[in-house]
Coordinates of C-alpha atoms in Angstrom, one line a residue:
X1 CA 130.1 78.2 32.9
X2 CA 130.4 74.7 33.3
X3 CA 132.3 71.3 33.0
X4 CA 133.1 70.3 29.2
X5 CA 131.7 66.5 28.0
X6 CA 135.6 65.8 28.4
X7 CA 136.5 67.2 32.0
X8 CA 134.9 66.1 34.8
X9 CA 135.9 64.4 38.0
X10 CA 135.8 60.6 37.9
X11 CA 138.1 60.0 40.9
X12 CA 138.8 61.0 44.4
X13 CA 142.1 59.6 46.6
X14 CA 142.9 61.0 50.2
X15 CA 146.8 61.5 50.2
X16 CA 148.0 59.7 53.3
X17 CA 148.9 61.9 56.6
X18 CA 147.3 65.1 54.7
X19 CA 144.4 67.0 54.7
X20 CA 144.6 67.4 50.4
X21 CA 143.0 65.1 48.2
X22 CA 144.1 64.2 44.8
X23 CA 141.3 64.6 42.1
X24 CA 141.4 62.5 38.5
X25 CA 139.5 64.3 35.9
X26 CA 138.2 62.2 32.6
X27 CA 140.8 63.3 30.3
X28 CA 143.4 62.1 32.5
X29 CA 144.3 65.8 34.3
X30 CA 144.8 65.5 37.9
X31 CA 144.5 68.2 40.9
X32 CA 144.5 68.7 44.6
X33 CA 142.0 69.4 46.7
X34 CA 142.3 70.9 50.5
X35 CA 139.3 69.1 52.4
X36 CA 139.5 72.1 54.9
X37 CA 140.1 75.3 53.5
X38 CA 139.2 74.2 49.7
X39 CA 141.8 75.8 48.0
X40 CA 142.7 73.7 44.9
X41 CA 146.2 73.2 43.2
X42 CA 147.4 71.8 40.1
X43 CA 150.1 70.7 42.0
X44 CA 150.6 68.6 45.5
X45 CA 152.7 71.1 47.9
X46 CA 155.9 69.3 48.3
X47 CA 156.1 70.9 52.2
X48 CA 152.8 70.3 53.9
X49 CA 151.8 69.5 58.0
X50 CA 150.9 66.4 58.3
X51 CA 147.7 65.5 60.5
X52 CA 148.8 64.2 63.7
X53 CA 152.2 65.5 63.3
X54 CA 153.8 67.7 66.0
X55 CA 155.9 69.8 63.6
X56 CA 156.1 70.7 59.4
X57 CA 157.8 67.3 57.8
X58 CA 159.7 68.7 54.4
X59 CA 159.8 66.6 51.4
X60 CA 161.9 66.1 48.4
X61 CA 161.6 64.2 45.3
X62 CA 164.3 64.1 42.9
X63 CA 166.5 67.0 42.4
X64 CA 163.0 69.8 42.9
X65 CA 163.8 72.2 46.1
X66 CA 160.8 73.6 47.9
X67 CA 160.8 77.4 48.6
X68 CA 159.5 78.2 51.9
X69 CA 158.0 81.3 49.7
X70 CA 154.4 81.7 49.5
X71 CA 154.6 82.9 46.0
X72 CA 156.2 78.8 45.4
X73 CA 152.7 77.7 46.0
X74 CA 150.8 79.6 43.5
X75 CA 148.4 77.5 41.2
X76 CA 150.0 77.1 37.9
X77 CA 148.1 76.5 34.9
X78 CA 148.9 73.0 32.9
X79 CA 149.3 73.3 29.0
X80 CA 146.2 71.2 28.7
X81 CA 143.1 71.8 28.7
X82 CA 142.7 75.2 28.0
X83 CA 143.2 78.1 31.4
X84 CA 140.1 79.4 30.3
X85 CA 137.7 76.6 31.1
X86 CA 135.8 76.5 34.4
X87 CA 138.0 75.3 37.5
X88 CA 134.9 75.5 40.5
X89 CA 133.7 71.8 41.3
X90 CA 130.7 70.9 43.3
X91 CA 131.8 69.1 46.6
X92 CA 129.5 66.4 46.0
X93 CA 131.9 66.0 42.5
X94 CA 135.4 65.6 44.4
X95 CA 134.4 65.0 48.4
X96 CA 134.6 61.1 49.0
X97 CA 132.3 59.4 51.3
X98 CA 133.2 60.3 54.9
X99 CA 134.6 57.3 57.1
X100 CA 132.9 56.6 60.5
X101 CA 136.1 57.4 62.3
X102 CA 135.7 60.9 60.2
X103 CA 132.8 61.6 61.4
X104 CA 133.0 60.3 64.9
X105 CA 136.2 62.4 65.3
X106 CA 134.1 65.9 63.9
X107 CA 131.9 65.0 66.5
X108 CA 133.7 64.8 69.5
X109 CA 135.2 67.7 68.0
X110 CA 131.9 69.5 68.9
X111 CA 131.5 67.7 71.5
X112 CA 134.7 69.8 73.3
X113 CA 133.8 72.8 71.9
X114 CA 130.7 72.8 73.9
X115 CA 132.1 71.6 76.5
X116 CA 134.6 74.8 76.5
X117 CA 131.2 76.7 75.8
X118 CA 129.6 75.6 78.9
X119 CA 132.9 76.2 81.0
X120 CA 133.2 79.9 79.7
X121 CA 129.6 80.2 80.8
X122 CA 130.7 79.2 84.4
X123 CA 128.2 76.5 84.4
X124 CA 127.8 74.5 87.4
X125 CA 126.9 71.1 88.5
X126 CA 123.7 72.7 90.1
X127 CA 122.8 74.4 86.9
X128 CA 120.1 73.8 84.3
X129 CA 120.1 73.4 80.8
X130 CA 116.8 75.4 81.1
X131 CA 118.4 78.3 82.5
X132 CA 121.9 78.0 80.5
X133 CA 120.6 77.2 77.6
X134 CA 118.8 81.2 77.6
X135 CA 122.2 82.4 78.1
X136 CA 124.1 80.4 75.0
X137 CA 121.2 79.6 72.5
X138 CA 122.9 82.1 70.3
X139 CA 126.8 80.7 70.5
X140 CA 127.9 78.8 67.4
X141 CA 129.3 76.5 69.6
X142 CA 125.5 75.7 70.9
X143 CA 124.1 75.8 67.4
X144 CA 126.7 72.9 66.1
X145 CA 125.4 70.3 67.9
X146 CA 121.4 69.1 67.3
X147 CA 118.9 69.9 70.0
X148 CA 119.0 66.5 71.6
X149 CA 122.3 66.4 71.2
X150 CA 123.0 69.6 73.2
X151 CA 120.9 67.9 76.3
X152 CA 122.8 65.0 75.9
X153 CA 126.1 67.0 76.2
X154 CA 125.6 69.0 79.3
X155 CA 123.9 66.3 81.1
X156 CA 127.5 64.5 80.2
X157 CA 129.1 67.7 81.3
X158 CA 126.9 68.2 84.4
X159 CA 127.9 64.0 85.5
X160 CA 131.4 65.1 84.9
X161 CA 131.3 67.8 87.5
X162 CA 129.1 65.6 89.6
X163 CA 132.2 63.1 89.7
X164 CA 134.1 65.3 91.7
X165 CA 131.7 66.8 93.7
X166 CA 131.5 64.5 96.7
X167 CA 129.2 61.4 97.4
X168 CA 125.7 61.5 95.9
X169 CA 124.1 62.8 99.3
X170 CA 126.3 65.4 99.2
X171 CA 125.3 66.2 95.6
X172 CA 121.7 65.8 96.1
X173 CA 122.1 68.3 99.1
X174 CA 123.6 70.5 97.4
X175 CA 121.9 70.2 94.0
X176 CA 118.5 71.1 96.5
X177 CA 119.9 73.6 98.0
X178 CA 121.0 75.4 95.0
X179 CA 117.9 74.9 93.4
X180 CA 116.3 76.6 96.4
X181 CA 118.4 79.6 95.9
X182 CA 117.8 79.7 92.5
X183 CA 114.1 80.3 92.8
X184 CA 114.8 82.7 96.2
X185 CA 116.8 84.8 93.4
X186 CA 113.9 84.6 90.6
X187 CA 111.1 85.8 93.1
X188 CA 113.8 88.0 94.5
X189 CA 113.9 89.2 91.0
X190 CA 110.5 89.4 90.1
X191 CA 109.1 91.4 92.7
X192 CA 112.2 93.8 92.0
X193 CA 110.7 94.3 88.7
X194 CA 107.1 94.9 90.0
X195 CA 108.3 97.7 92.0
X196 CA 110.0 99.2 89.2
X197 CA 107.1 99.0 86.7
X198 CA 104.9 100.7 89.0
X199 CA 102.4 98.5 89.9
X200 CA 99.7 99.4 92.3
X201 CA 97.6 98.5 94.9
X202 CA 94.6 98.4 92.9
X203 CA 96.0 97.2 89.9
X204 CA 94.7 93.8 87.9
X205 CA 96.7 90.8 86.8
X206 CA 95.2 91.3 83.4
X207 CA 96.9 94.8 83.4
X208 CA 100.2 93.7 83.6
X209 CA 100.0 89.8 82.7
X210 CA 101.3 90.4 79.0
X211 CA 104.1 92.7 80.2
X212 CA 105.2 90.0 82.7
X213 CA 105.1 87.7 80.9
X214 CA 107.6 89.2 78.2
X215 CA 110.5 90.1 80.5
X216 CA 113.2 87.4 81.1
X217 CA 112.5 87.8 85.2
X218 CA 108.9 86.7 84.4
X219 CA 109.9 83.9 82.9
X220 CA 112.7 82.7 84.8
X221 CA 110.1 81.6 87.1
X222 CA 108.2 77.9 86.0
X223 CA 104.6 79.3 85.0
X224 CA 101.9 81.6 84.6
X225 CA 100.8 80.4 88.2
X226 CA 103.7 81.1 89.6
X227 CA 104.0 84.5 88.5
X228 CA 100.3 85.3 89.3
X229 CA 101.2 83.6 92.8
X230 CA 103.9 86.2 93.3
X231 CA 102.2 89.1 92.1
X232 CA 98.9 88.3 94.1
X233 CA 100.9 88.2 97.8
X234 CA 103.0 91.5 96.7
X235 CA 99.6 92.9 96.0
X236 CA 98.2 91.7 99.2
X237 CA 101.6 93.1 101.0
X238 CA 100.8 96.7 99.3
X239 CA 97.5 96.9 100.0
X240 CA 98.5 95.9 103.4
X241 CA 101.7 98.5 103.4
X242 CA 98.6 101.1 102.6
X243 CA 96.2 100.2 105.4
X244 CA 99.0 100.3 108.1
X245 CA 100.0 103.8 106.6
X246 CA 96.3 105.2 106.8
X247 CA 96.1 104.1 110.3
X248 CA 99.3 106.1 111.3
X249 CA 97.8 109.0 110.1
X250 CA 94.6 108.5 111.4
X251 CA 96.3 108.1 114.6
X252 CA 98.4 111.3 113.8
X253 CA 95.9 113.6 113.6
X254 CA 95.0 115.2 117.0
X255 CA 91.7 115.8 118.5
X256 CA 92.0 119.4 117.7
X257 CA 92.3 118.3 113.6
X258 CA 89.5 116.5 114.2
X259 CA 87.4 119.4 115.5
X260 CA 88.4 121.7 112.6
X261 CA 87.8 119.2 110.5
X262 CA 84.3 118.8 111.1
X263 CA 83.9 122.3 111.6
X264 CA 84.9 122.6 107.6
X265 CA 82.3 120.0 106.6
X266 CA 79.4 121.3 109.0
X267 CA 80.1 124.8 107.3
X268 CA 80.4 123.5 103.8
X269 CA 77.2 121.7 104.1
X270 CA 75.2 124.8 105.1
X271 CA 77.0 126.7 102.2
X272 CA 76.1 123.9 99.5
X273 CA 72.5 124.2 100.8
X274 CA 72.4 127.3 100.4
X275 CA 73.5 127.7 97.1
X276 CA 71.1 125.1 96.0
X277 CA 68.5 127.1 97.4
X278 CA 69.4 130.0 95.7
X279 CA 69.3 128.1 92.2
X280 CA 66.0 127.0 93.0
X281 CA 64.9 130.3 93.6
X282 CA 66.8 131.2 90.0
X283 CA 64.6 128.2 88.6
X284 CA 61.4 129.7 89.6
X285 CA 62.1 133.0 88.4
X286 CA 63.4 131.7 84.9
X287 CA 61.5 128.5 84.4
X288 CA 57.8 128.9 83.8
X289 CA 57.3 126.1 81.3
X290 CA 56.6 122.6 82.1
X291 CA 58.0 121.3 79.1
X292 CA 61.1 123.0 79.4
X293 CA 64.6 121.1 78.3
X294 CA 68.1 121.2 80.7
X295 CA 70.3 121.5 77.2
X296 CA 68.5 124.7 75.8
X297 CA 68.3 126.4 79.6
X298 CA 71.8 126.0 80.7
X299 CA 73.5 128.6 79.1
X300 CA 70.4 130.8 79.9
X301 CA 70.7 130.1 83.8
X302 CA 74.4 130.5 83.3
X303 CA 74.2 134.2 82.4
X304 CA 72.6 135.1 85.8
X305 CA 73.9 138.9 87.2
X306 CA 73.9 137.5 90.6
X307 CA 75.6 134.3 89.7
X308 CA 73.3 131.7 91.5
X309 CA 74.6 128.8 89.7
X310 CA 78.5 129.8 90.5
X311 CA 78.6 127.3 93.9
X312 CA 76.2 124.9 92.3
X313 CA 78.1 121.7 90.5
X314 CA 77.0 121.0 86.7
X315 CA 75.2 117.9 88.1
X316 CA 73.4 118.9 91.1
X317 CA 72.3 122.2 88.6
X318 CA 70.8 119.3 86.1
X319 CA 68.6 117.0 89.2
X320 CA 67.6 120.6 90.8
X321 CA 66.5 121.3 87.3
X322 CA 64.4 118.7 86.4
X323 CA 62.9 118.1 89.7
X324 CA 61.8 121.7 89.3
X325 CA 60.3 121.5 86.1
X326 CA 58.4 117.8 87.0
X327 CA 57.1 119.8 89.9
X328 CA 55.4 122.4 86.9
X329 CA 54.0 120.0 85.4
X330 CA 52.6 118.2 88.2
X331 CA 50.8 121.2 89.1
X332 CA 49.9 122.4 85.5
X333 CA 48.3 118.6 85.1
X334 CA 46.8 118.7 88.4
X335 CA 45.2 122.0 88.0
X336 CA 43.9 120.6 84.4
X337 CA 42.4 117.6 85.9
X338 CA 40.4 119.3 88.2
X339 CA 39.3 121.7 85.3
X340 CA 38.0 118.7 83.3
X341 CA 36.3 117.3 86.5
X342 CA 34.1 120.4 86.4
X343 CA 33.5 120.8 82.8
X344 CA 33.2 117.2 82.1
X345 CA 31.2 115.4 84.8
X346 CA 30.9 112.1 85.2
X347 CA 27.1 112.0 83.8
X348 CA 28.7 113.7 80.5
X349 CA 31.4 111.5 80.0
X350 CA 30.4 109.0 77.7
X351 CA 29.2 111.8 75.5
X352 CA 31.8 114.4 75.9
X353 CA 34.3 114.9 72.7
X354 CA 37.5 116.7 72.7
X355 CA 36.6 119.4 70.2
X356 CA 33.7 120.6 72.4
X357 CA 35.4 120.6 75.8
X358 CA 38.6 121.7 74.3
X359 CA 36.1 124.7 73.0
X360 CA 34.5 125.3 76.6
X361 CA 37.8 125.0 78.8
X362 CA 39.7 127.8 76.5
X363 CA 39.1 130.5 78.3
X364 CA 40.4 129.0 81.6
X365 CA 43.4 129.9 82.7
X366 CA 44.2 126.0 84.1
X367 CA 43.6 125.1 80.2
X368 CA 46.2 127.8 78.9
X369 CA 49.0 126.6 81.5
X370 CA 49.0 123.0 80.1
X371 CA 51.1 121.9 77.3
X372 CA 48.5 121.3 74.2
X373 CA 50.9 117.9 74.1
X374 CA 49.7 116.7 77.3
X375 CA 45.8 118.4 77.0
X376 CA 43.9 115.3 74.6
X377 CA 45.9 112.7 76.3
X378 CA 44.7 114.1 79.9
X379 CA 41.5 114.3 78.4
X380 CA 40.9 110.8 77.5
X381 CA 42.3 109.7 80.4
X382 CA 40.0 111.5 82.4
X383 CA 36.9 110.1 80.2
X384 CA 38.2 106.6 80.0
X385 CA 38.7 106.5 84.0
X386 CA 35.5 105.2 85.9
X387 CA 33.6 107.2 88.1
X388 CA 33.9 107.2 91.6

């Protein structure tokens, strides 16, 4: 719905002493308009408070009596135009242009309010607007005023207190010494909130920097350095706290600990040697190949009746394993070179071909005991090699 060609504002008057306007329309209608609660009326309340006034002014025209009654004041609907036409106007239609004094009064208004803000927030003359601005950011009362207009407000606020604080020495002193405290409390603070995340000794600033750097107790403090300032001397103080606690209980343990002590490692050592020699023995039961592979023996060496690889770590069972089958095949190659030194002398070895020494060496039992992977390769390198 909308405003008819025929009725539509075309005047706005302020009525004197009273927050109402009175509204002309263009076919000579009139109504009223409350600038601060916008309620409309067809007609001006004969008892209203006047602004400025201390108490309710009542007045009467002619022979009309005002009833105190709320029900006096209901809109009533004029014979013309028609009660079924659209009564909702846009402000920009009936509002008249604000006077300086209006809006100078509005803001002061805000003005107050933030002051009363800042008071309620116990603000001091040592504060900052750094620190109270964390704390009231999301009061109305904060969010009236434009940013620069809030810093321009509590540094009025903060002169305010300073002109009953004492002489400007005085001030300064105190202003410094506050501020002092006020970072005391923050690393005070911070390092509280170290300890209760758990941070070690060991620990990284990369670990926790993200972490820290959320929390309002990280960053109450001015920076990243700051922070990584702090946390690098707690670190230093735990790692210190550690040492001091090792050495009591170094100190703490008595010569006769000490004794036992190495007592238990002499007599683990023997045992750990000798379970590794009884895997070796295992190995050279088990393993006859050369070319044997750790993955496919495992779970055969694991199956042992006497349990040989029971005291012997997965690890150390893998390095006694390989150096035992690298020993094989240093002795399966050795014994192959000598082989091909006899059947292959030097004087033959620019003639010599693989088919007819492999064909000579088979029946040797150095030739069977060498992988067939590793024979031709041994072969040419023994051909290829220059005499002695």
């Amino acid at each position: 719905m909308g405003w008819s060609a025929w009725r539509v504002p075309v005047g706005v008057e302020a009525m004197e002493g009273t927050p109402w306007w009175q509204v002309r329309l263009s076919d000579g209608n009139t109504y009223y308009f409350h600038r601060h609660t916008r309620e409309r009326r067809w007609f001006f309340p004969r008892e209203e408070k006047k602004e400025g006034a201390g108490g309710i002014q009542e007045g009467i025209e002619g022979d009309l009596q005002v009833d105190l009654d709320p029900e006096a004041y209901e809109d009533s609907e004029p014979t013309e135009p028609s009660d079924e036409e659209d009564f909702v106007f846009a402000p920009e239609d009936i509002e008249p242009e604000r006077s300086q004094e209006d809006e100078s009064n509005e803001k002061n208004d805000k003005r107050q309010k933030f002051f009363e803000m800042l008071q309620e927030a116990k603000v001091t003359r040592f504060s900052f607007w750094k620190n109270v601005h964390k704390q009231v950011a999301d009061d109305p009362r904060c969010q009236a005023l434009d940013k620069s207009d809030r810093t321009k407000a509590f540094d009025a606020y903060i002169e305010s207190l300073n002109a009953s604080g004492g002489t400007k020495k005085g001030k300064r002193d105190e202003t410094r010494a506050n501020s002092e405290q006020e970072k005391k409390t923050n690393v005070i603070q911070f390092r509280r909130m170290l300890k209760e995340l758990g941070v070690r000794a060991q620990d990284d600033w990369e670990l926790w920097k993200e972490e820290l750097d959320r929390d309002p107790r990280g960053k109450a403090l001015a920076n990243e350095s700051e922070r990584k300032k702090i946390y690098s001397e707690y670190m230093a103080e735990l790692q210190e706290a550690q040492k001091r606690v090792r050495e009591k209980e170094k100190r703490r343990i008595t010569q006769v600990e000490q004794e036992r002590m190495e007592a238990e490692r002499k007599r683990r050592k023997v045992a750990h040697r000798a379970a590794a020699e009884a895997f070796k023995t295992l190995l050279a039961e088990e393993i006859k190949d050369p070319m044997a592979e750790w993955k496919n023996w495992h779970p055969i060496l694991a199956e042992d009746l006497q349990r040989r690889s029971d005291d012997v770590d997965f690890e150390e069972q893998r390095r006694l394993f390989k150096a035992h089958v690298r020993e094989l095949r240093e002795r399966v190659e050795s014994g192959f070179r000598q082989l091909l030194e006899e059947v292959v002398p030097p004087s033959k070895k620019s003639s010599a071909t693989w088919e007819e020494t492999k064909l000579k060496m088979a029946t040797d039992i150095r030739f069977k005991r060498c992988p067939p992977s590793l024979q031709e390769a041994l072969f040419w390198k023994h051909v290829e090699s220059p005499s002695k």
